[in-house]
Every structure is written in structure tokens, then in C-alpha cells.
Short mmCIF file of C-alpha atoms and ligand atoms in Angstrom, two decimals:
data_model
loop_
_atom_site.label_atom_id
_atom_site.label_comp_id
_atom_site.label_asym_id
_atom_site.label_seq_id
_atom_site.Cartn_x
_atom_site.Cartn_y
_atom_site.Cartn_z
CA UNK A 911 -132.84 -135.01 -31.68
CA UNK A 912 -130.90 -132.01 -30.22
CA UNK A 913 -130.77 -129.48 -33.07
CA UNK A 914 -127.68 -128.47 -32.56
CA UNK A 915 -126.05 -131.58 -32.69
CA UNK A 916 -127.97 -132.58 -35.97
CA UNK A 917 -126.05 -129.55 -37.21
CA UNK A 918 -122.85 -130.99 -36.72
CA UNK A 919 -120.30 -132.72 -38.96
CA UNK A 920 -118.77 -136.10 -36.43
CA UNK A 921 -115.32 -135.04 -35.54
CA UNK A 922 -113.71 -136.18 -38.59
CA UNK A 923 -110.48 -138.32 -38.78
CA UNK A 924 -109.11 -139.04 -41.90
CA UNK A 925 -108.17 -142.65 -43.24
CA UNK A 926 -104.30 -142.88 -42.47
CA UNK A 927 -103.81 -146.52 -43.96
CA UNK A 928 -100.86 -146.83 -45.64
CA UNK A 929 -99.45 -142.98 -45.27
CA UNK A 930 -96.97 -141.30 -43.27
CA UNK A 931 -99.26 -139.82 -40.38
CA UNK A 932 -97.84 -136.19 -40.16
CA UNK A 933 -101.35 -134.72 -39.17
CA UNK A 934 -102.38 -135.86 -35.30
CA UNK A 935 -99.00 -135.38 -33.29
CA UNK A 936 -98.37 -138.32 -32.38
CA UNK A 937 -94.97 -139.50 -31.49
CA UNK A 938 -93.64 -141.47 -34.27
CA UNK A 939 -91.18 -144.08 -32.50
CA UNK A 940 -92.10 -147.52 -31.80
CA UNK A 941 -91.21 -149.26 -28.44
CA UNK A 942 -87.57 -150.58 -28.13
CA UNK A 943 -87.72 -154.80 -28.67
CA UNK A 944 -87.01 -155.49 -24.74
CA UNK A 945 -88.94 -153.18 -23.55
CA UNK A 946 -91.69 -154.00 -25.69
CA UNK A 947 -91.21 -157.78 -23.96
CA UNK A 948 -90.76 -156.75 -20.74
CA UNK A 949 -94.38 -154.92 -21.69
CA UNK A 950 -96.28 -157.78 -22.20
CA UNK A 951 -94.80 -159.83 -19.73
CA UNK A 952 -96.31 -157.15 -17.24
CA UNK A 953 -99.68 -157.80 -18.71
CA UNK A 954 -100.15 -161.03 -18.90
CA UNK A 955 -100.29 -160.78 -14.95
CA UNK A 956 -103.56 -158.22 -15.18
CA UNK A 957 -106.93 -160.10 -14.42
CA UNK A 958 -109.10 -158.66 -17.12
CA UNK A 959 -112.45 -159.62 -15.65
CA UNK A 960 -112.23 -157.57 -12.52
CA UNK A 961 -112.56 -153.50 -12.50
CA UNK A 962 -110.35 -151.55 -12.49
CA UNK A 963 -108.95 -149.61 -9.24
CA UNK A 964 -111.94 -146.82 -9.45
CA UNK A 965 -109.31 -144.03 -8.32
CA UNK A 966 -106.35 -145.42 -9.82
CA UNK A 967 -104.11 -144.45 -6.53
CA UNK A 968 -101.41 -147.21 -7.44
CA UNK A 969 -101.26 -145.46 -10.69
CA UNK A 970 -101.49 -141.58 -9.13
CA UNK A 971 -98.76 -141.95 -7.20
CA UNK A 972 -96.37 -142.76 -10.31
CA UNK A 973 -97.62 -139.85 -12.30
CA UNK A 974 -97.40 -136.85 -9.40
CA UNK A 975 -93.83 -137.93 -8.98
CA UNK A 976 -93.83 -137.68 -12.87
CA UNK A 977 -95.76 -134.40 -12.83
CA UNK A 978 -93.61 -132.93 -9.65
CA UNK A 979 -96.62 -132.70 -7.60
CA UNK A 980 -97.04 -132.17 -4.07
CA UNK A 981 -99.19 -134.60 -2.07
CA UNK A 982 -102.17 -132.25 -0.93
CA UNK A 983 -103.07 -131.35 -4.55
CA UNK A 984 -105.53 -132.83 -5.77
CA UNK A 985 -104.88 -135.45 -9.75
CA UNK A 986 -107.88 -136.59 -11.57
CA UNK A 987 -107.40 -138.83 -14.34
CA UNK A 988 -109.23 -138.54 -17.80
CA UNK A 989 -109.58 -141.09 -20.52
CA UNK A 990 -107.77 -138.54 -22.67
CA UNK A 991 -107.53 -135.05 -21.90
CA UNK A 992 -110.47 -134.80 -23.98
CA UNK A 993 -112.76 -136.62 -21.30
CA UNK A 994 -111.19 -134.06 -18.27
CA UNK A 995 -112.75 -131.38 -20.42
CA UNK A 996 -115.88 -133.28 -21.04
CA UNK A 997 -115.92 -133.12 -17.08
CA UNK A 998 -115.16 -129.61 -16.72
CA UNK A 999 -117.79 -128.49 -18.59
CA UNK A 1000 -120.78 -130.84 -16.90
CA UNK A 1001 -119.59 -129.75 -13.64
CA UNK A 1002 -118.69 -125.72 -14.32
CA UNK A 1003 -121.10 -125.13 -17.37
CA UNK A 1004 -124.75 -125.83 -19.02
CA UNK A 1005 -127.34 -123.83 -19.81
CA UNK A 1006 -127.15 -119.57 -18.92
CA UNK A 1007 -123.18 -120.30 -18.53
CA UNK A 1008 -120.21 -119.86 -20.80
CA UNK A 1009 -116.85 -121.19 -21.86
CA UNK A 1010 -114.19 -119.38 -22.93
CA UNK A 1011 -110.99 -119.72 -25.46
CA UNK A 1012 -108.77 -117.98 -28.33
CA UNK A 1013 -109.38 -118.55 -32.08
CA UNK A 1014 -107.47 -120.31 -33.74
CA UNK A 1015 -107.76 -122.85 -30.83
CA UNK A 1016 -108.16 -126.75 -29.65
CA UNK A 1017 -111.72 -127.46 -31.49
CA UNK A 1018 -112.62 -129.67 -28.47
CA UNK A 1019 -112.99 -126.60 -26.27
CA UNK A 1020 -116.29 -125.88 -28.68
CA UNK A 1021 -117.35 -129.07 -29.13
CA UNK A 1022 -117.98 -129.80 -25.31
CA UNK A 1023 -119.04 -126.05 -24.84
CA UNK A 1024 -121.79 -127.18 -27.70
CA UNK A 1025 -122.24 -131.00 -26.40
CA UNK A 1026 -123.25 -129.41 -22.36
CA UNK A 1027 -125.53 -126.98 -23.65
CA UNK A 1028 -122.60 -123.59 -22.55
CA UNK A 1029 -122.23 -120.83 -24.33
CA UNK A 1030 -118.81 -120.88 -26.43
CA UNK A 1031 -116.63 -117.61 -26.39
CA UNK A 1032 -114.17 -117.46 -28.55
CA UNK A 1033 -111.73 -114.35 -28.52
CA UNK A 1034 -109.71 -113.50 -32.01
CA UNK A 1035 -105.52 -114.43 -31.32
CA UNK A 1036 -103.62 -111.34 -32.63
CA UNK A 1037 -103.14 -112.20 -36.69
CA UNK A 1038 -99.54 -111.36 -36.97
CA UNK A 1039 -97.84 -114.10 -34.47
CA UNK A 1040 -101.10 -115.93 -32.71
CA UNK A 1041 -100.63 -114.00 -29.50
CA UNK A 1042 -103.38 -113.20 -26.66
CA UNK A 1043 -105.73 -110.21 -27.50
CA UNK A 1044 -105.31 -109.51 -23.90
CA UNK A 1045 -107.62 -105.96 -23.98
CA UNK A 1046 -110.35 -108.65 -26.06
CA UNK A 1047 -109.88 -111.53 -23.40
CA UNK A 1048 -109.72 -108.58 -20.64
CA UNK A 1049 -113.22 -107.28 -21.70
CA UNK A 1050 -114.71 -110.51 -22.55
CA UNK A 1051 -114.15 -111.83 -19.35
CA UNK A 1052 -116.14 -108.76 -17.63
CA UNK A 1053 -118.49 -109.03 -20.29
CA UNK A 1054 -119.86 -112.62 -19.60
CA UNK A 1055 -118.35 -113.78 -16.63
CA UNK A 1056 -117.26 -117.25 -18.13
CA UNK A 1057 -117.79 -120.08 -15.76
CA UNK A 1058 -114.48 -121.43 -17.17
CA UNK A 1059 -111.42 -120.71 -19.68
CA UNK A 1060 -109.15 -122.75 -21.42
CA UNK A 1061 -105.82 -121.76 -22.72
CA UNK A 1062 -103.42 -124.18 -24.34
CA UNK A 1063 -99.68 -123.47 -23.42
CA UNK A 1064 -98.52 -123.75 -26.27
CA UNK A 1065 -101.28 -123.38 -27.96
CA UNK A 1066 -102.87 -125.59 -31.01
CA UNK A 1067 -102.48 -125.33 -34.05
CA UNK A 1068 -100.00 -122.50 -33.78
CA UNK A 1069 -97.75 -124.02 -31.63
CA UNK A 1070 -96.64 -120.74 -29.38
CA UNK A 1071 -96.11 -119.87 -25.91
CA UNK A 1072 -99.03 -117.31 -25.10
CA UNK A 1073 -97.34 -114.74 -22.65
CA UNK A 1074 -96.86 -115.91 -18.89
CA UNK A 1075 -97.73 -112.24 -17.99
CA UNK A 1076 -101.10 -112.01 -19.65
CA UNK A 1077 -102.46 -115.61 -18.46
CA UNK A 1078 -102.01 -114.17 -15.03
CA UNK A 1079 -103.62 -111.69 -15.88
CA UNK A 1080 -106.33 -113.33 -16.80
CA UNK A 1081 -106.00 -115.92 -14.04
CA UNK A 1082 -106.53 -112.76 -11.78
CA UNK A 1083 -109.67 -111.27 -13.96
CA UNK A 1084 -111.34 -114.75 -13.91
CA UNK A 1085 -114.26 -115.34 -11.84
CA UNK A 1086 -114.40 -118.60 -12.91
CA UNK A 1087 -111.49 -121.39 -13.58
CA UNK A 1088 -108.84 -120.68 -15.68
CA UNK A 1089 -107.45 -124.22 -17.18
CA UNK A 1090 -104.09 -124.57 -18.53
CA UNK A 1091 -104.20 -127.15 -21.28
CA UNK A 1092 -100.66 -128.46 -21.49
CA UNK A 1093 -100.87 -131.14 -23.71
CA UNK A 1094 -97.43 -130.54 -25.85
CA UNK A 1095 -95.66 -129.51 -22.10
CA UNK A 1096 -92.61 -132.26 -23.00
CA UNK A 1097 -91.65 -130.21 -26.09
CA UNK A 1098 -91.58 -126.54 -23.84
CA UNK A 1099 -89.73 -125.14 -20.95
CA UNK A 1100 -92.20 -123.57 -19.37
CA UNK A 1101 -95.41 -124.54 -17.65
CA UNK A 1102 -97.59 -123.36 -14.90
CA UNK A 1103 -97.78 -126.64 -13.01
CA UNK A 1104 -96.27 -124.68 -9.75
CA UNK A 1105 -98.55 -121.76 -10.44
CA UNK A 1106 -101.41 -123.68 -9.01
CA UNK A 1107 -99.68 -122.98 -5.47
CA UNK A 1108 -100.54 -119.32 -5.77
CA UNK A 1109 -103.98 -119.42 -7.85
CA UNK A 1110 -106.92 -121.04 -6.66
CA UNK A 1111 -108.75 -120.72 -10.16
CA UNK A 1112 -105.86 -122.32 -11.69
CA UNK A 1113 -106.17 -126.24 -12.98
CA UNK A 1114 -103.08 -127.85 -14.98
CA UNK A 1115 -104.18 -129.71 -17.55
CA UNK A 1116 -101.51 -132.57 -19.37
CA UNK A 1117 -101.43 -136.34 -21.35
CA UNK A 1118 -99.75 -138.62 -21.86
CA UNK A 1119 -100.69 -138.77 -25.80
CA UNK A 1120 -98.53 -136.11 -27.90
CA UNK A 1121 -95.31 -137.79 -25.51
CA UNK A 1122 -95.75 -141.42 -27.04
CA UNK A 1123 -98.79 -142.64 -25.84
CA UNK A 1124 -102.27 -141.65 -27.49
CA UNK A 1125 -103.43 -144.99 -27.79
CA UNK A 1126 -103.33 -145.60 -24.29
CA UNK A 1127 -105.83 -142.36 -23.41
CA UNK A 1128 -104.84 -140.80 -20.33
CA UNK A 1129 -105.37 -137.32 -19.42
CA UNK A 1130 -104.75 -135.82 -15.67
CA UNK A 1131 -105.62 -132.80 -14.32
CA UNK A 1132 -103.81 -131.11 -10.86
CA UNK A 1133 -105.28 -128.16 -8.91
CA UNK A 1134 -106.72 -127.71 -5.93
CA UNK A 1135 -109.35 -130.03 -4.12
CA UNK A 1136 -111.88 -127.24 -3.54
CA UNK A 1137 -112.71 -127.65 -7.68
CA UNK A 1138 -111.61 -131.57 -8.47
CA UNK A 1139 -113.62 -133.39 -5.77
CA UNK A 1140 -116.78 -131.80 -7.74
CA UNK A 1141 -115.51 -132.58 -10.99
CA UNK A 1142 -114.47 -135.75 -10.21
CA UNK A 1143 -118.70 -136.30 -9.46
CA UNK A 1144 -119.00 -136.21 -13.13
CA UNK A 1145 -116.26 -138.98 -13.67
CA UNK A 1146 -118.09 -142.26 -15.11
CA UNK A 1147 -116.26 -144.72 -12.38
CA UNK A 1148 -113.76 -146.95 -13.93
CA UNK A 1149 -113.16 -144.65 -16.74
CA UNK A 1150 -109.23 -145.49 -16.87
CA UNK A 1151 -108.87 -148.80 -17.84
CA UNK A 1152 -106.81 -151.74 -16.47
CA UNK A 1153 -104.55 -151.88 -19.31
CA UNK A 1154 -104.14 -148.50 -19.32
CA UNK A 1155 -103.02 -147.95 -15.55
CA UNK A 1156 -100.96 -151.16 -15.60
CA UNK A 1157 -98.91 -149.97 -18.72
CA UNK A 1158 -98.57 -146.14 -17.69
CA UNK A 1159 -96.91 -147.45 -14.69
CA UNK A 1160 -94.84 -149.63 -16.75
CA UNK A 1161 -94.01 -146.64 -18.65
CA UNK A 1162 -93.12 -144.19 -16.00
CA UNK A 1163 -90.69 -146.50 -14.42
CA UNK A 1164 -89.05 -147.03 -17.78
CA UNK A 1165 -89.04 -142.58 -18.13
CA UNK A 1166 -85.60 -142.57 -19.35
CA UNK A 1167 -87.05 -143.81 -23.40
CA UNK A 1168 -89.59 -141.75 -23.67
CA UNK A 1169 -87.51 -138.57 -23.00
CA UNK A 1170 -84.80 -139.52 -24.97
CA UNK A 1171 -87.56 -139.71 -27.88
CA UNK A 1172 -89.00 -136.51 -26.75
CA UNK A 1173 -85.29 -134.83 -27.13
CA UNK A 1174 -85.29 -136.69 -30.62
CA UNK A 1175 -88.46 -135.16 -31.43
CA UNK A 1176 -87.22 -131.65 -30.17
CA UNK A 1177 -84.14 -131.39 -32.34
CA UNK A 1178 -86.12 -133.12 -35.17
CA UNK A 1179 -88.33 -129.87 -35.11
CA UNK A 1180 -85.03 -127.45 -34.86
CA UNK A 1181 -83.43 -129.29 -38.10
CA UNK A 1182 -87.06 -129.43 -39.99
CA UNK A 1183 -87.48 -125.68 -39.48
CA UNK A 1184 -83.46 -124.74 -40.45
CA UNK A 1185 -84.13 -126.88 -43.76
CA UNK A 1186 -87.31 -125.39 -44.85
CA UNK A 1187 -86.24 -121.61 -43.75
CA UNK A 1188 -84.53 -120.77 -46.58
CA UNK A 1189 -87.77 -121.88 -48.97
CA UNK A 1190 -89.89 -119.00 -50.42
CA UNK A 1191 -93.38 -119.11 -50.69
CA UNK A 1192 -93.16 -120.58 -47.49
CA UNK A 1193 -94.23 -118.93 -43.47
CA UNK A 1194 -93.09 -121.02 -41.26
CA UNK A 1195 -94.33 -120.15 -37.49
CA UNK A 1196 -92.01 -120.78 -34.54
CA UNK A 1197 -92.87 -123.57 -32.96
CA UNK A 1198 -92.67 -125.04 -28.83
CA UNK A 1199 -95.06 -128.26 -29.09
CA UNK A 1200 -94.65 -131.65 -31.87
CA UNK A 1201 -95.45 -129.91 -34.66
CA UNK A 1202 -95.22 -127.07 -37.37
CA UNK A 1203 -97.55 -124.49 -38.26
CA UNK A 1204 -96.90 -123.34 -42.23
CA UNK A 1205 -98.35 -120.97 -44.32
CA UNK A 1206 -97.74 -121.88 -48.69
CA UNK A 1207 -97.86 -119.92 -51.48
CA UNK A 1208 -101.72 -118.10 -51.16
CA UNK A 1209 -104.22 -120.30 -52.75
CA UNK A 1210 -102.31 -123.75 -52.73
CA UNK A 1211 -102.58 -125.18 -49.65
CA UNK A 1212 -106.04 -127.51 -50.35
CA UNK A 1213 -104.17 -128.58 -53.57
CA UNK A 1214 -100.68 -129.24 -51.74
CA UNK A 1215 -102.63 -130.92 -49.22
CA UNK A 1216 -103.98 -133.12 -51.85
CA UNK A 1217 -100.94 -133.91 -53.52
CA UNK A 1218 -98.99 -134.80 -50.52
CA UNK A 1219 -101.73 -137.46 -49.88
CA UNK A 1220 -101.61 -138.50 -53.19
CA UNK A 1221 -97.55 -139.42 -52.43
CA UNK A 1222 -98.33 -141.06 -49.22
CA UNK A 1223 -97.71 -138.23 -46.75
CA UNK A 1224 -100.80 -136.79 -44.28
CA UNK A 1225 -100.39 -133.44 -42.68
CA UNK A 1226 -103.69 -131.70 -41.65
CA UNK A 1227 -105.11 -129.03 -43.59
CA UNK A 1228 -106.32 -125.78 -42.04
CA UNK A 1229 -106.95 -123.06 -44.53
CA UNK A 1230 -110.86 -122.65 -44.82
CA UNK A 1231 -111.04 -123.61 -40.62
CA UNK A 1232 -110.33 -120.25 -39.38
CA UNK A 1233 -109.74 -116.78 -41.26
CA UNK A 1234 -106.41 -116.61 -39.58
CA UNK A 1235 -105.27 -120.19 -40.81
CA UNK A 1236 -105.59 -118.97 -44.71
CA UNK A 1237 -103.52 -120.98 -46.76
CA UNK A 1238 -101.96 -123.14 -43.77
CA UNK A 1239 -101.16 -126.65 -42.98
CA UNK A 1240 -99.84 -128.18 -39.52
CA UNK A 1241 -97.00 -130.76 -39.82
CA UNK A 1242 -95.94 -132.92 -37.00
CA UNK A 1243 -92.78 -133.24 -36.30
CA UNK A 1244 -91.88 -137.40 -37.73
CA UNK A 1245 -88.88 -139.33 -37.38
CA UNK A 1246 -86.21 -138.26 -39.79
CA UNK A 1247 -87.01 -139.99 -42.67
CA UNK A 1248 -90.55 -139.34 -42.69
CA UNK A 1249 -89.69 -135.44 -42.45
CA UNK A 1250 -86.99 -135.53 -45.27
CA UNK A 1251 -90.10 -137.51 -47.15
CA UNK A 1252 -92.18 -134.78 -46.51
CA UNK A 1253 -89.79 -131.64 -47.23
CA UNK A 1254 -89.17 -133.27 -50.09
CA UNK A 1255 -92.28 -133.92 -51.22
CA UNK A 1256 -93.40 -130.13 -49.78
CA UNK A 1257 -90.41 -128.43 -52.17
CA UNK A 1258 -91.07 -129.74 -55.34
CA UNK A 1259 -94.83 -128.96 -54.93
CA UNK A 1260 -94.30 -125.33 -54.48
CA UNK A 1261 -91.40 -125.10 -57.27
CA UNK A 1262 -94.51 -126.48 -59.84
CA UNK A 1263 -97.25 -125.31 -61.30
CA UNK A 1264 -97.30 -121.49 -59.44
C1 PLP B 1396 -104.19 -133.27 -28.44
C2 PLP B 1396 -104.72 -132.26 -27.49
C3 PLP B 1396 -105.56 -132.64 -26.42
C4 PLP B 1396 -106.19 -134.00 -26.33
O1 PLP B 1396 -105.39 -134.93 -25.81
P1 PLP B 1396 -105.92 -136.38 -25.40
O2 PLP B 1396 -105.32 -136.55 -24.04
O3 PLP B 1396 -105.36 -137.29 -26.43
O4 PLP B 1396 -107.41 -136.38 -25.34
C5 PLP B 1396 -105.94 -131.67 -25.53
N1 PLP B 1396 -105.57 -130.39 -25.68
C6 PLP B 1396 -104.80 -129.99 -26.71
C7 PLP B 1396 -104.43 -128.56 -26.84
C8 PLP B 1396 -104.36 -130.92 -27.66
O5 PLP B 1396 -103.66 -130.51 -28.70
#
């Protein structure tokens, strides 16, 4: 047994049965009745015992209209985002390399770095509003040479825009690839998807899961060929399902639904963030993905955490994961009534027992 993976704790994902599932950004709408039909009629037409299309084309051309991308860059699909930077770090890291991010970050980042044998760099956001350390990342970067760096626009579990400025900056410092992780992209305005025209060391990362579709895993990644036809070497074939590709397609020609939920969503986060404002013993970060960074009274928030379960609500607890997370919990952004629920719920537990 690898020693360093006997060390580790299994990603851990708590039992949701039964609560209102605040804690994994996921989209909380279910499927319209028709389109749910029209769904299923499309599946019953998929042959289950054959493989899948090993490149998915049918299913590429549907997402780079989706994604706005021109034909000579290069899309490679992951079963999740997560697999893509499985991927990455077979093909760019291993042993005498290194892989770089920020702190608080996407725990996956480390994970892989630690699964592939690569040396994990993490630089320290700025503690007053999560923003790059750029002088840190600056020297870190000249300092080990990473073979490749993630940065999540916006970034989990703080749920900011780094500045645009700095990751070109860092684009231009970087030896190695720079990957932009833009998983929460439907809830921001910005993204660097047409940056990857001017930066060779640039790859876009996106899924389909925090827009209404994490059960169906599917992760892409765009840049340019020169980088994805070697990481696409480390691809297991077949790794996107038939379902999968058959009901992404569904879903992109049926576009209009899911952005109307994602505009729900949006103003969902505007009135959850007007209604708590006013609360004291409450931080409340701005926020540009599905969900809501908050800091609680000092000392409560494994207790409020508690009690909120206890009453049926899950939002994920971060105080005691990272010094700057002290006393913090991240709230995604539910359907009305599950946020009222929770504001509720979050109110009365900071009025008692202080
Ligand atoms: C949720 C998340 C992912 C993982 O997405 P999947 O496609 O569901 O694997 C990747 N990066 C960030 C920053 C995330 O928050």
C-alpha cells in the first residue's frame, strides 16, 4: 500500500437522505413534465450493449456550439471535470514535477496532485477578500517551475472572480499550463474561453454539473491541440457514457430551460444575499458562482452546522479546513423555499444561545 494514500481520509460525502441539499451546488430544479417525456422517449432508442462513440464527435459538435468554440480547437470530454484533471496530471505531472493552486481552493486539485505522485503547491489567497497573492504566485512559479496550474474562475469555496489582469500574468510567467477551471461559468460574466486564441499555455476548463446536470458527469476541456492530443492518451476509451452523450445532446437542443433556471438561480443568490445583509454576526462574501460563502458569529459555525442538520437543512461546513475559512459555511444557492427554510433556520440560530 502507497503510504500516502493510507494516510488519507476517502473524499467524504455526507448522507443527504431526507434534507434539503444546500452543500454540493447542485442545481435544485427538476426537469419540466414534457420534457422529462420527451427525455425518455429519446432513450429508449439507445442500444445499451454496444460502446459508446469513443470520441463522442456527434456529441462535440453540440457542446462547441454551446461553448462558442471555433472548429480548430481542440474539446476533450471528461467524466466530470474531476476526471479532465485526473488526466492533466498523468500526462503533465508525476514524480520530480509539481502542481500548482491558491488556498482556500477546489480540494481535487490536491487530491490528484497526491493520487499521480506531483508535488502540490499551494499559494495563501489574500485573507481579507480571497484575492490572488500575485507577488506569492509570481515567485512560486520561478521557484518550482510547476508543470501545471489551476485556477478556478470564480473560485471555490469563496465564490470570487480572481483578477483578469493577474491570471495573465501568470499565464505569461507559466512555463507550464495554466488551466482555467470554470465550473460555476453560467452564474459569471466573464470567462477566458476566447483567451485561449492568444495563449498557448491556456486550457478552459467547464461542466455541465453546477448548471443542472451532475448526475450525468461531463466535464470538457478546450485549448489548443499541441497539449489535448497528449492528454487525451491518458483518456480510458469510452469514458463518456451512452446515456450520457445521448441526453447532453438532448439537453443542449432544449438550452432555452436550463438558462432560464440558471437566471432563477442568479437572482435567487441576489435576493438570498439582500435578506441576510442586514443580519449581524453574519460576513457574507460576494458571490459570482451557485453558492454563498458566510462567516457566523466566531466559534459557532460546527454547532450551527449541526443544528441546521438537525432541522433538515445541509450546507457544508468549512471552519477547521483552512485557517482562512475560520468560522465559515458555504450555502448553495436552492430554490426559494429551500433558501427562506434555510435563512430562517440560519437567523434564529444566531439570535440563541450567543
Ligand atoms: C464542482 C467543481 C468541479 C467538479 O465538477 P465535476 O464536473 O462535477 O467533476 C471542478 N472544479 C470546481 C472548481 C468545482 O467547484
Amino acid at each position: 500500500m502507497r503510504p500516502e494514500i493510507q494516510a488519507l481520509a476517502a473524499y467524504p460525502v455526507a448522507d443527504a437522505s431526507g434534507l434539503i441539499k444546500l452543500d454540493a451546488m447542485e442545481n435544485p430544479y427538476v426537469w419540466p413534465h414534457d420534457l422529462k417525456q420527451a427525455w425518455l422517449q429519446r432513450l429508449q432508442q439507445v442500444d445499451v450493449n454496444r460502446y459508446p462513440d469513443p470520441q463522442a464527435d456527434k456529441l462535440k459538435i453540440s457542446l462547441r456550439r454551446y461553448l462558442g468554440l471555433d472548429d480548430d480547437k481542440m474539446l476533450l470530454l471528461g467524466n466530470g471535470s474531476d476526471e479532465l484533471i485526473q488526466m492533466l496530471a498523468m500526462t503533465l505531472g508525476g514524480p520530480g514535477r509539481s502542481l500548482l493552486s491558491v488556498e482556500p481552493g477546489f480540494v481535487m486539485y490536491r487530491m490528484i496532485a497526491l493520487f499521480t505522485g506531483t508535488e502540490y503547491r499551494g499559494v495563501t489567497l489574500n485573507a481579507d477578500d480571497f484575492s490572488l497573492h500575485l507577488a506569492a504566485l509570481l515567485d512560486e512559479i520561478e521557484r518550482s517551475q510547476p508543470a501545471i496550474i489551476f485556477l478556478a474562475y470564480p473560485n471555490n469555496p469563496t465564490g470570487n472572480l480572481f483578477d483578469r489582469g493577474h491570471i495573465e500574468q501568470i499565464i505569461q510567467a507559466a512555463e507550464g499550463v495554466v488551466v482555467v477551471d470554470e465550473a460555476y461559468a453560467p452564474f459569471t460574466h466573464d470567462s477566458f474561453m476566447a483567451d485561449i486564441e492568444r495563449y498557448d499555455n491556456l486550457l478552459v476548463m467547464r461542466t455541465l454539473s453546477k448548471m443542472g446536470l451532475a448526475g450525468l458527469r461531463l466535464g470538457m476541456l478546450a485549448g489548443s491541440s499541441q497539449w489535448l492530443q497528449q492528454i487525451d492518451k491518458t483518456r480510458l476509451p469510452y469514458n463518456i457514457n451512452v446515456l450520457s452523450q445521448v441526453s447532453v445532446d438532448f439537453v443542449l437542443q432544449h438550452q432555452a430551460v436550463f438558462d432560464e433556471q440558471t437566471r432563477n438561480i442568479c437572482r435567487q443568490r441576489a435576493l438570498m444575499l439582500q435578506r441576510l445583509a442586514t443580519h449581524k454576526n453574519l460576513t457574507l462574501f460576494p458571490s459570482q458562482a451557485n453558492f454563498i460563502l458566510m462567516r457566523l458569529a466566531a466559534g459557532r459555525a460546527q454547532a450551527i452546522h449541526q443544528q441546521l442538520k438537525q432541522q433538515g437543512i445541509l450546507v457544508k461546513l468549512l471552519h477547521g479546513s483552512h485557517a482562512l475559512l475560520q468560522d465559515c459555511i458555504r450555502v448553495t444557492v436552492g430554490s426559494e423555499k429551500e433558501n427562506l427554510r434555510f435563512e430562517n433556520a440560519l437567523k434564529s440560530l444566531l439570535l440563541d444561545n450567543q
